[in-house]
GROMACS .gro file of C-alpha atoms in nm:
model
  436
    1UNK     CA    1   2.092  -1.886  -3.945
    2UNK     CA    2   1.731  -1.746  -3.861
    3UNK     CA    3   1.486  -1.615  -4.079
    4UNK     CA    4   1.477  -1.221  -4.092
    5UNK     CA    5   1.094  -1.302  -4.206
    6UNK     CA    6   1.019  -1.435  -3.836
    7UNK     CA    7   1.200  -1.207  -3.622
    8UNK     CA    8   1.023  -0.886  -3.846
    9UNK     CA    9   0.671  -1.090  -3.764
   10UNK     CA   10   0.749  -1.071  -3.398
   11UNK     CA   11   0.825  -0.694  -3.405
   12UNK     CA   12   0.500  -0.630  -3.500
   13UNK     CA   13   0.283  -0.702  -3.173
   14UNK     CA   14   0.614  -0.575  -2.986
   15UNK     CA   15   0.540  -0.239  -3.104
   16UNK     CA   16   0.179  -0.305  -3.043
   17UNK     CA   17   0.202  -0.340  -2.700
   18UNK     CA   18   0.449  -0.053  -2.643
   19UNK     CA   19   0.203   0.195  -2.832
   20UNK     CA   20  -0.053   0.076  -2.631
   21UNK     CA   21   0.119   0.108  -2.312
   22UNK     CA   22   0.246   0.442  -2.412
   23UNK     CA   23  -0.130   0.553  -2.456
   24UNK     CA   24  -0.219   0.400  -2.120
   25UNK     CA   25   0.047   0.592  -1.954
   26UNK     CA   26  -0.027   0.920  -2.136
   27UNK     CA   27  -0.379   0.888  -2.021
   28UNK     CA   28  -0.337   0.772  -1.701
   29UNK     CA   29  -0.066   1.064  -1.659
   30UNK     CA   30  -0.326   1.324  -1.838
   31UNK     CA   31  -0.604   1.222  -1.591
   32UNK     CA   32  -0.383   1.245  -1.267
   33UNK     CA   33  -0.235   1.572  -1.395
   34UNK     CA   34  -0.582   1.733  -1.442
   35UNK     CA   35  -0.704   1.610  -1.091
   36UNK     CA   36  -0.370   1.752  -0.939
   37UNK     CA   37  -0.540   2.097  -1.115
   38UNK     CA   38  -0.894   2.029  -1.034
   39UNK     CA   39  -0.844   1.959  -0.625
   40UNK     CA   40  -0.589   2.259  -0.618
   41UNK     CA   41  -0.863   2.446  -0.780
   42UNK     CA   42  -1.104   2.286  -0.579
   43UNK     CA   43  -0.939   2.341  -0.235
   44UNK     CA   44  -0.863   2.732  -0.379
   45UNK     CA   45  -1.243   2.849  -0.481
   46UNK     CA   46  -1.329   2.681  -0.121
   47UNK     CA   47  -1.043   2.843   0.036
   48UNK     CA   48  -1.182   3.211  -0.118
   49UNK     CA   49  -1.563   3.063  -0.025
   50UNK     CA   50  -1.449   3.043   0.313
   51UNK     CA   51  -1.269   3.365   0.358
   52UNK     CA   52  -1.479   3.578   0.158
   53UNK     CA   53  -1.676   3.706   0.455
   54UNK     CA   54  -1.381   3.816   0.572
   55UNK     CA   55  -1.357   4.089   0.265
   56UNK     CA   56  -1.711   4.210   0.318
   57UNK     CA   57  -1.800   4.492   0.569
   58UNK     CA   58  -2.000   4.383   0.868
   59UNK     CA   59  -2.349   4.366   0.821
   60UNK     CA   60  -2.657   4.509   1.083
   61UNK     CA   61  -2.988   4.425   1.034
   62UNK     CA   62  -3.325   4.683   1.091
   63UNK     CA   63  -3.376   4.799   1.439
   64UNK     CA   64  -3.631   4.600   1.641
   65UNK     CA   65  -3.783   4.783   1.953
   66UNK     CA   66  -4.033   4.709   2.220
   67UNK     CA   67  -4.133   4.851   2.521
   68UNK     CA   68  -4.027   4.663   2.906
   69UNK     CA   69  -4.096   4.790   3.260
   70UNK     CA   70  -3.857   5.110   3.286
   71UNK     CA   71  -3.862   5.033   3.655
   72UNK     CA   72  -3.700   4.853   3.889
   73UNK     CA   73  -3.383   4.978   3.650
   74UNK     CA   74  -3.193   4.705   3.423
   75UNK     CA   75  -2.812   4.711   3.534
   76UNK     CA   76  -2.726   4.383   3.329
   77UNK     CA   77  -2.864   4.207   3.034
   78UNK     CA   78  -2.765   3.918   2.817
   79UNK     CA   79  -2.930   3.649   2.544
   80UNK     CA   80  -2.920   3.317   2.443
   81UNK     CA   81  -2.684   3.124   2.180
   82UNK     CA   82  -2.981   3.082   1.959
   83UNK     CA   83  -3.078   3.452   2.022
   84UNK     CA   84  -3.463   3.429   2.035
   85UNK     CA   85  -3.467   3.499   2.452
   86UNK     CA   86  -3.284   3.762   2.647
   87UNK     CA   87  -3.294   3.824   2.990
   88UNK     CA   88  -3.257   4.139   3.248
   89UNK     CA   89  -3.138   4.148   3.605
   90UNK     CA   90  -3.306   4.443   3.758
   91UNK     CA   91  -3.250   4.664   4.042
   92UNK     CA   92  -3.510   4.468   4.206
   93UNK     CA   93  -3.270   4.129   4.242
   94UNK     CA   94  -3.494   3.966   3.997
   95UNK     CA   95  -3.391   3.863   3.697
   96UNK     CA   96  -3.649   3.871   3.388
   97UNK     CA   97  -3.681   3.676   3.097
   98UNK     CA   98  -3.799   3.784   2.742
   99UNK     CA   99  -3.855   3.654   2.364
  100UNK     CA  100  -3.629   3.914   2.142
  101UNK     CA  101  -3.812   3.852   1.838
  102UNK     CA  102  -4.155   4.026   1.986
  103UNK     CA  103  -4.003   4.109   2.375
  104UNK     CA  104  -4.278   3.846   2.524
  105UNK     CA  105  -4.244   3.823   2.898
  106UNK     CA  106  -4.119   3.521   3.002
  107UNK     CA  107  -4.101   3.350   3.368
  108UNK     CA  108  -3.851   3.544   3.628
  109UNK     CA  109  -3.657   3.402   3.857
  110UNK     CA  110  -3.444   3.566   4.172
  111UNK     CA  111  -3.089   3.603   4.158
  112UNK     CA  112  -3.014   3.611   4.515
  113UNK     CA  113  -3.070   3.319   4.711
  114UNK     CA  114  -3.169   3.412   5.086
  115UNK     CA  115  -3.082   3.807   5.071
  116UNK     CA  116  -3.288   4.005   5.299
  117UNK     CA  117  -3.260   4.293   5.117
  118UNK     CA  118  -3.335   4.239   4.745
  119UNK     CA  119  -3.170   4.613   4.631
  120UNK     CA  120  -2.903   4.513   4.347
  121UNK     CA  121  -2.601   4.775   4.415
  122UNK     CA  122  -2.395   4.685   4.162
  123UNK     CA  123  -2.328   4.382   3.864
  124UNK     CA  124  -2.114   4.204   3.664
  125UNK     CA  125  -2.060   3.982   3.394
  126UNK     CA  126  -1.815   3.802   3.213
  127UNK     CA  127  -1.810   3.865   2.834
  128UNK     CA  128  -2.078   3.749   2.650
  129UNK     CA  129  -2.306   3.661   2.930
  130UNK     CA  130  -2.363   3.397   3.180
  131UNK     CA  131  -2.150   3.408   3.473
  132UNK     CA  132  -2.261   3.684   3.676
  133UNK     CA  133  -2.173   3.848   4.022
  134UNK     CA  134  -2.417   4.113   4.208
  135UNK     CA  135  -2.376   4.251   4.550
  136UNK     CA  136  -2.671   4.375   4.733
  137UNK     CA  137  -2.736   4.647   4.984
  138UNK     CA  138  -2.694   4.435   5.327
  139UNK     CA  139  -2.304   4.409   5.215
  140UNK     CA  140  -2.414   3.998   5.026
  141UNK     CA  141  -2.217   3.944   4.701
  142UNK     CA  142  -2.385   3.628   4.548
  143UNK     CA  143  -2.236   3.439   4.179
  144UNK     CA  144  -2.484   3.278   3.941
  145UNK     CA  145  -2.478   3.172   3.641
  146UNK     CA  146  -2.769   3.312   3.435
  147UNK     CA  147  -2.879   3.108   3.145
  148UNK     CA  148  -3.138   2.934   2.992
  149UNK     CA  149  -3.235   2.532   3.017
  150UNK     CA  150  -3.302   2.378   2.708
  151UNK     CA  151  -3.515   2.091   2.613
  152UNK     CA  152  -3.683   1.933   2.318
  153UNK     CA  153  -4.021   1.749   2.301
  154UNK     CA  154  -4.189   1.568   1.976
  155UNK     CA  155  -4.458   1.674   1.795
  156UNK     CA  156  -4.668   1.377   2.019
  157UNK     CA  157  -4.562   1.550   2.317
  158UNK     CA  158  -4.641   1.935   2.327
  159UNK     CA  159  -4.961   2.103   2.385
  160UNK     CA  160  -5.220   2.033   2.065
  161UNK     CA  161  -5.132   2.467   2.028
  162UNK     CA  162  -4.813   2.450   1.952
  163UNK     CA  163  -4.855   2.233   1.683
  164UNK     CA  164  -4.922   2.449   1.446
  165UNK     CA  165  -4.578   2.621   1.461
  166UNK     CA  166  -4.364   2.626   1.140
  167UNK     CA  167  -4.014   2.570   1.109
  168UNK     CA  168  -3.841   2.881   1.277
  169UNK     CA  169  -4.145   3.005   1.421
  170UNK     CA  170  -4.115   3.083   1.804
  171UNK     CA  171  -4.394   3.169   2.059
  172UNK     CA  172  -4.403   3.173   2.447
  173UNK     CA  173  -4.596   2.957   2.655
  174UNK     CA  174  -4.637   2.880   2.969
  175UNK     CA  175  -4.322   3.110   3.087
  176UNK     CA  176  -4.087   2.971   2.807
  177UNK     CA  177  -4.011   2.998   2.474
  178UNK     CA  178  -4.082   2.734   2.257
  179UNK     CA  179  -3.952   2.688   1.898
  180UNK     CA  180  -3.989   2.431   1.586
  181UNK     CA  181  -3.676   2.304   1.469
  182UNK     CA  182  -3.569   2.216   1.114
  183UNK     CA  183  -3.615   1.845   1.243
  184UNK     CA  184  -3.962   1.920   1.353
  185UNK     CA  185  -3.860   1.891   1.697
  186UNK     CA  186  -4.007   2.178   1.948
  187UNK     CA  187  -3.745   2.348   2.174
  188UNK     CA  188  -3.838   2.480   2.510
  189UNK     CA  189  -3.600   2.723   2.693
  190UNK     CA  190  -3.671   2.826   3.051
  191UNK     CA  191  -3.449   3.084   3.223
  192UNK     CA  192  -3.271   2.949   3.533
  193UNK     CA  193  -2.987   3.089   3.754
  194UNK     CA  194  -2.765   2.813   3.864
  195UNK     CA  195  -2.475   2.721   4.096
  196UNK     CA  196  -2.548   3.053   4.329
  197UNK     CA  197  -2.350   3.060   4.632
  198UNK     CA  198  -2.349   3.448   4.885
  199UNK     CA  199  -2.103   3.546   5.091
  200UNK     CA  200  -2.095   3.879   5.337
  201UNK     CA  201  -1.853   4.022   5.136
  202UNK     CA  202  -1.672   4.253   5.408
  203UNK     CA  203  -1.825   4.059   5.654
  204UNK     CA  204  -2.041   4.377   5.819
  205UNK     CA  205  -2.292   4.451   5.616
  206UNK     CA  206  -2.139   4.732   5.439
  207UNK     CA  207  -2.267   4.768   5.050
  208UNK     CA  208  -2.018   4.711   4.738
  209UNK     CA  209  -2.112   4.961   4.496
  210UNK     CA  210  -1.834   4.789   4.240
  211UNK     CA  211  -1.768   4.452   4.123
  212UNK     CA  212  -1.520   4.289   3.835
  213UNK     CA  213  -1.508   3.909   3.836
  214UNK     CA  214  -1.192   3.678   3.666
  215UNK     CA  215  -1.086   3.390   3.649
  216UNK     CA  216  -0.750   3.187   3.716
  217UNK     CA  217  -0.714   2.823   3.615
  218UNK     CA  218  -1.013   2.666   3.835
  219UNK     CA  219  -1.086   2.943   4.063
  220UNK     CA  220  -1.284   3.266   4.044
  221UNK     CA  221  -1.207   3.592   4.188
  222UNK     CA  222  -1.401   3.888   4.314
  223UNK     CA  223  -1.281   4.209   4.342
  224UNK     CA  224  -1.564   4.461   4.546
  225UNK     CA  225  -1.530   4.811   4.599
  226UNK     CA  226  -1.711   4.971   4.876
  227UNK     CA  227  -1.917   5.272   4.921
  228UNK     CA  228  -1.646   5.384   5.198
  229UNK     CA  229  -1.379   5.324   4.945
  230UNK     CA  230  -1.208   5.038   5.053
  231UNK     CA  231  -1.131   4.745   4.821
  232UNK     CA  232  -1.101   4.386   4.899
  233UNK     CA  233  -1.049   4.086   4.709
  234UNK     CA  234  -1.234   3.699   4.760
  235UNK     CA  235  -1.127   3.373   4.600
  236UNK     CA  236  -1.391   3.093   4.501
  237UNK     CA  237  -1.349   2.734   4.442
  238UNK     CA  238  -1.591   2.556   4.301
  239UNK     CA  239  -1.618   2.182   4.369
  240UNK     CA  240  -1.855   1.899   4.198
  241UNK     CA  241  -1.989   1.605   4.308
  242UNK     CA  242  -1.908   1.342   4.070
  243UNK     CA  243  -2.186   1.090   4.235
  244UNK     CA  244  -2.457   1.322   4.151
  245UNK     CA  245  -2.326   1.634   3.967
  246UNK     CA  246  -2.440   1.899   4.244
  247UNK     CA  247  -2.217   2.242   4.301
  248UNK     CA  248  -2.060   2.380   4.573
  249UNK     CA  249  -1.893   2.649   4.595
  250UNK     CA  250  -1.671   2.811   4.871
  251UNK     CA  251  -1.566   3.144   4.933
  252UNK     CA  252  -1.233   3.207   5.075
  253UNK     CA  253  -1.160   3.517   5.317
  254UNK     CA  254  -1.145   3.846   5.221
  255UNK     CA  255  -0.810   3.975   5.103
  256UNK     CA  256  -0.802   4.395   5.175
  257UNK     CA  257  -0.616   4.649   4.936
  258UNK     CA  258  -0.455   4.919   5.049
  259UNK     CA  259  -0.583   5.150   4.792
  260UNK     CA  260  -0.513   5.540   4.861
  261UNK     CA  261  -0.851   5.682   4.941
  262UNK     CA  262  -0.775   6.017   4.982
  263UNK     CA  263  -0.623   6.084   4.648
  264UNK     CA  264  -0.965   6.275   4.455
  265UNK     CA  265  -1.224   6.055   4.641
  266UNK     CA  266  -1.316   5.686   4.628
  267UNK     CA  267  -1.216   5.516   4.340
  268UNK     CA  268  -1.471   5.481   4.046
  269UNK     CA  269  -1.365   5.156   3.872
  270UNK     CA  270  -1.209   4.835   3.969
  271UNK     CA  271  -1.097   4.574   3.698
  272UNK     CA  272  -0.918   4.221   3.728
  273UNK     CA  273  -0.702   4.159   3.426
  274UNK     CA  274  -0.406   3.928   3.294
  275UNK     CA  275  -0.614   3.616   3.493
  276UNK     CA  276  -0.667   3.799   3.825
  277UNK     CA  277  -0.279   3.862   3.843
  278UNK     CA  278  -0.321   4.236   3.847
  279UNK     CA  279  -0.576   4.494   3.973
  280UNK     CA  280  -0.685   4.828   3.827
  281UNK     CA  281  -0.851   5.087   4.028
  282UNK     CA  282  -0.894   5.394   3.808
  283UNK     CA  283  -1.060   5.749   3.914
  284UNK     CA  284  -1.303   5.957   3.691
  285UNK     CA  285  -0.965   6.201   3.639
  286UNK     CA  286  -0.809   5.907   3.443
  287UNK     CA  287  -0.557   5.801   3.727
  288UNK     CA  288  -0.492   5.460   3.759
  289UNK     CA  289  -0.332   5.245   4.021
  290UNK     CA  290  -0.283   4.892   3.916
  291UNK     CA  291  -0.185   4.657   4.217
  292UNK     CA  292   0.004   4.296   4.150
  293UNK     CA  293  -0.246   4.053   4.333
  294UNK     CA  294  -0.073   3.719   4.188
  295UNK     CA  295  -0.065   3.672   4.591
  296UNK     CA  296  -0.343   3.737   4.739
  297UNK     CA  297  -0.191   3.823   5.082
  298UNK     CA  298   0.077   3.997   4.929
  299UNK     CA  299  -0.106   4.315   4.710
  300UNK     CA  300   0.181   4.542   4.589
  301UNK     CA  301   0.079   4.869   4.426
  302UNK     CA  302   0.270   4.791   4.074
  303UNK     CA  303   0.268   5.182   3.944
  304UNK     CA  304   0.015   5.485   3.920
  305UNK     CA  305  -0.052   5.691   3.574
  306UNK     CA  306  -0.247   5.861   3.396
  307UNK     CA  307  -0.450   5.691   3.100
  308UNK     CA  308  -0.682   5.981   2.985
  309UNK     CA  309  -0.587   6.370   2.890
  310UNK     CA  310  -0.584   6.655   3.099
  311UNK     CA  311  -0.932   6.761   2.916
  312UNK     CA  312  -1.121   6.457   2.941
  313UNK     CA  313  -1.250   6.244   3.226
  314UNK     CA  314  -1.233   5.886   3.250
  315UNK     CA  315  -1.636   5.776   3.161
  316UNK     CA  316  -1.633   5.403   3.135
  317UNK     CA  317  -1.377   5.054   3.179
  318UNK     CA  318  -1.411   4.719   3.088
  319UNK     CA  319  -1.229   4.428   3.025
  320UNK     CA  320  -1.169   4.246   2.697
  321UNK     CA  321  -1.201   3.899   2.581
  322UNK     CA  322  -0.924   3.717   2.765
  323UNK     CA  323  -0.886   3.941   3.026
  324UNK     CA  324  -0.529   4.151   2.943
  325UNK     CA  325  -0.661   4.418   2.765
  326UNK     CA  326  -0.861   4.767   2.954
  327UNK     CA  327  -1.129   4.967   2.705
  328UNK     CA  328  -1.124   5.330   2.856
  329UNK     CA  329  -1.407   5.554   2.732
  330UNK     CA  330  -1.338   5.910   2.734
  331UNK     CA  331  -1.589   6.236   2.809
  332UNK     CA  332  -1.418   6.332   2.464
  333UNK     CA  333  -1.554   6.039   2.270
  334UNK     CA  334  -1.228   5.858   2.277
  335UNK     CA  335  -1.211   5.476   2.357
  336UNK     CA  336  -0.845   5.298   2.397
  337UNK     CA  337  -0.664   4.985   2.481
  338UNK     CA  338  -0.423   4.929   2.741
  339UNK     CA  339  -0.268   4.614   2.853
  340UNK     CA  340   0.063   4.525   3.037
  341UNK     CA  341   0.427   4.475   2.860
  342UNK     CA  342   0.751   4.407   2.948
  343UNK     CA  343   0.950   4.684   3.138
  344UNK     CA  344   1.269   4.572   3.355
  345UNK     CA  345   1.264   4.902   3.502
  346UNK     CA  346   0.928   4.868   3.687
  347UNK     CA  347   0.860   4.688   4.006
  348UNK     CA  348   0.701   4.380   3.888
  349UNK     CA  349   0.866   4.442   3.546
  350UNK     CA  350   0.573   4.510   3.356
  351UNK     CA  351   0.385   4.837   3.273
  352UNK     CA  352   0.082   4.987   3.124
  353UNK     CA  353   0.088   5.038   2.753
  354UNK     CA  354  -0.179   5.169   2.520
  355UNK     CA  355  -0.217   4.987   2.275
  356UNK     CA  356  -0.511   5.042   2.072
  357UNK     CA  357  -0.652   5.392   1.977
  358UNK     CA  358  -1.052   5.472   1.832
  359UNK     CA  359  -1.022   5.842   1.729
  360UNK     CA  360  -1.404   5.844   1.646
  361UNK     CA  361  -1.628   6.129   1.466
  362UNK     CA  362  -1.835   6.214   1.750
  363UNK     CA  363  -1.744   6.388   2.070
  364UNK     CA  364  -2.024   6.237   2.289
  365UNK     CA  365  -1.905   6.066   2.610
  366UNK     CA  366  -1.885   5.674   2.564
  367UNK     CA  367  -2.107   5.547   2.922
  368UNK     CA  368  -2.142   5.168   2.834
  369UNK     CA  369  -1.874   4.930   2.731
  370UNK     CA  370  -1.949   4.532   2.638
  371UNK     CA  371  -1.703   4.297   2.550
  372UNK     CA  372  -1.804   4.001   2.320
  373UNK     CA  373  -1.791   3.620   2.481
  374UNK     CA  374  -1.589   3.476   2.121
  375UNK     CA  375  -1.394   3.736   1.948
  376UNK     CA  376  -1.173   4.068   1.977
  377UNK     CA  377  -1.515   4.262   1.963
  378UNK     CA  378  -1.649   4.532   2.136
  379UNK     CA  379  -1.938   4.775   2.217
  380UNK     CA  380  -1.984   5.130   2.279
  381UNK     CA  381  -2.244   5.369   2.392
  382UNK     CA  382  -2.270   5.738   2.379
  383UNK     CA  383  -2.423   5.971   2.526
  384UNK     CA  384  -2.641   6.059   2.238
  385UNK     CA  385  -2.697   5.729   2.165
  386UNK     CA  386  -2.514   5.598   1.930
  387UNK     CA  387  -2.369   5.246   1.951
  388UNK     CA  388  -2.078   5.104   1.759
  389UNK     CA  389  -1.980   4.810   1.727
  390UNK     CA  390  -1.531   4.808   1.720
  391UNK     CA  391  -1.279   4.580   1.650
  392UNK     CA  392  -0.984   4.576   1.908
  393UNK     CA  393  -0.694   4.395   1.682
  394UNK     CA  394  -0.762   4.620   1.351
  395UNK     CA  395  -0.865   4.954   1.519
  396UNK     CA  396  -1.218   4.929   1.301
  397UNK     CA  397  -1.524   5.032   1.333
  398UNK     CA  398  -1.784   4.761   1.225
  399UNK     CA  399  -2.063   4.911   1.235
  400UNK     CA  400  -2.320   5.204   1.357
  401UNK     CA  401  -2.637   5.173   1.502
  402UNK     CA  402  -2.912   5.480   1.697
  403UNK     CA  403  -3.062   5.323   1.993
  404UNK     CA  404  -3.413   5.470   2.064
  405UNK     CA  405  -3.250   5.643   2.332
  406UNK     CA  406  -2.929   5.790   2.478
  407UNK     CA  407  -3.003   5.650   2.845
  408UNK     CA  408  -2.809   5.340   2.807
  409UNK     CA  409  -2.874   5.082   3.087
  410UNK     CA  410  -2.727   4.790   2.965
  411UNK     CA  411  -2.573   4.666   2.602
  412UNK     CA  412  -2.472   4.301   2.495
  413UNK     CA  413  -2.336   4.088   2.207
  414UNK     CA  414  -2.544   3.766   2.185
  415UNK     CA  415  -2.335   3.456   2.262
  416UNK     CA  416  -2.251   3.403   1.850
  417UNK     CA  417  -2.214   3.754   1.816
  418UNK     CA  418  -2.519   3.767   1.592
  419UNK     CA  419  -2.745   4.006   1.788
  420UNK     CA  420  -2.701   4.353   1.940
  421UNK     CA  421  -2.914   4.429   2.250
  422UNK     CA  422  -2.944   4.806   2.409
  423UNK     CA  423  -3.178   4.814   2.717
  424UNK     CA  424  -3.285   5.179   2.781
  425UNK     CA  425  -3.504   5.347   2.987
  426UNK     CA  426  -3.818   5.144   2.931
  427UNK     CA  427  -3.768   5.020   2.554
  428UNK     CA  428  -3.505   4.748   2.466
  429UNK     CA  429  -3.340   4.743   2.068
  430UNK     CA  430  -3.225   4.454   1.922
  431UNK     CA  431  -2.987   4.415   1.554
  432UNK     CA  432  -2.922   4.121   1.378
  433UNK     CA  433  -2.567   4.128   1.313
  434UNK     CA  434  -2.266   3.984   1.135
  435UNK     CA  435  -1.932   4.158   1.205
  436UNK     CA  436  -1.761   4.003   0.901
   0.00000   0.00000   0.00000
């Protein structure tokens, strides 16, 4: 028989070592369970961290103004992602460049590359800047892209002047502007218009005095309106050479629309949307004619209506931020969306539907609309010169600015949306800005 005295002396560290496994586990189960809680928590106050901006109202900054030429006339303008240069294309062909913390002149550059006849007749630009089309009086149309070239020299390398620039400090020299980095580094950025390429654009040197530019897949294409009326549309490819990186680009042959002239007058606006698949061509009563041009050869007037109401005029189009959606500025002070939906009924089987509607609290006519290059985000500019700055999606206003004055020429969202630009007659105002 065994001795109860030895099996009750081996019981003892038994128990030992299950209490102190128990503890082990307890703790080990306690310290998980709190870490579980403290990266929830964690990932939760970052979570509200990140989206808090998203709570606050947007934000605009003091006005900054200083004078530029008011002549030749600004018809475009645009800026630079790290918004300390802007630049102008004038009436004049040329296009100017500026520092927007002080409006220093900067070096200028042509747009056009051979036109005889320098006289800009009419511009655009895609959203947010950059890719540009202008036609000029002798009938050219020419694409550029406007921009600036950026490069970065040591403190060993720049001018013994510059080296006394802080961090964030900017100045121009020598036709650029040059700022110190957080790393000490100097940046230089010199405007430049690259990969230009001109075609006659009807082919007999009648003017466009309208242009919209879009894009589908690889290739661009430019719609023109003429000073007789007539519309036509041009295709470009753009081809690089992998050996040395070099552009060129190639124009295809112009593509006529047969859009009605005699209805009130020639047309007033022309605007590519949904990727260049359809046309609008709108008239200063509101009417609108949007023509299917998925085939180029092919254009097929899609439907006709009215987008405006019997007491208002239309005052100003543009495009959107992906290209579906129209902004239509009223003489009333109105602005709307419209884009294309479903319809079996209709001939392509799509129609126009408004979307979006800005009841605002001033009657003033809206003149200048600018789309921003990254969001749903919009511009609009009055005739007694207010700007605001909208949100397409949620209907909102953002914010409200007063330009110096109501004779807009030109308006622009900076490439991260964090400046406002208004070029007037001879003064140029710039906001620091944060839409959310």
């Amino acid at each position: 028989m065994s001795d109860p005295r030895r099996s009750r002396v081996r019981a003892v560290p038994l128990r030992r070592t299950f209490a102190v496994q128990d503890l082990v586990a307890r703790a080990v189960v306690t310290v998980g369970g709190l870490g579980t809680i403290a990266a929830v928590s964690g990932v939760f106050l970052f979570l509200v961290f990140v989206a808090w901006d998203l709570f606050l109202p947007a934000h605009v900054g003091v006005r900054v103004s200083f004078a530029v030429p008011a002549e030749p006339r600004v018809l475009a303008t645009g800026a630079d992602e790290y918004a300390g240069t802007f630049w102008c294309l004038r009436s004049d062909g040329v296009v100017a460049g500026f520092g927007l913390d002080d409006g220093a002149p900067l070096a200028s550059v042509g747009f056009g590359s051979s036109s005889s006849q320098p006289t800009v007749t009419a511009v655009a630009i895609e959203p947010g800047g950059g890719s540009t089309v202008a036609a000029f009086e002798d009938g050219t149309v020419c694409v550029g892209e406007v921009g600036f070239s950026t490069t970065y020299s040591e403190v060993g390398d720049v001018e013994p002047g510059l080296r006394s620039l802080g961090v964030g400090e900017r100045r121009a020299f020598d036709g650029q502007l040059v700022e110190r980095t957080v790393r000490g580094a100097f940046r230089f950025q010199r405007l430049e218009v690259r990969d230009r390429a001109e075609v006659p654009f009807f082919g007999d040197g009648h003017p466009v005095v309208a242009l919209h530019r879009a894009v589908r897949g690889e290739d661009w294409f430019v719609v023109g309106l003429g000073r007789d009326g007539r519309v036509g549309l041009r295709r470009l490819r753009r081809f690089e050479d992998p050996l040395n990186g070099e552009v060129a680009i190639e124009w295809s042959r112009l593509f006529p629309v047969p859009v009605d002239g005699g209805r009130s007058g020639p047309p007033r606006f022309i605007r590519l949307t949904d990727r260049a698949n359809n046309l609008a061509v709108a008239w200063s009563d509101g009417t609108i004619e949007r023509w299917s041009v998925r085939r180029l050869d092919e254009p097929r007037l899609a439907e006709t209506r009215d987008i405006v109401p019997a007491d208002a005029e239309l005052t100003a189009l543009e495009v959107l931020l992906g290209g579906v959606t129209l902004i239509a500025g009223t003489s009333t002070g109105a602005l709307a969306g419209w884009f294309v939906v479903p319809d079996a009924a209709a001939p392509d089987g799509t129609r126009l539907e408004r979307g979006h509607f800005f009841a605002l609290e001033h009657d003033a006519p809206i003149r200048v609309l600018a789309s921003s290059g990254r969001e749903r985000v919009f511009l609009a500019g009055d005739d007694d010169g207010r700007i605001r700055a909208l949100h397409m999606t949620s209907e909102k206003v953002l914010a409200r600015v007063d330009a110096s004055t109501a004779e807009f020429r030109a308006l622009a969202l900076s490439p991260r949306n964090d400046r406002i630009l208004a070029v007037g007659a001879g003064v140029v105002d710039a906001w620091s800005f944060d839409p959310m």
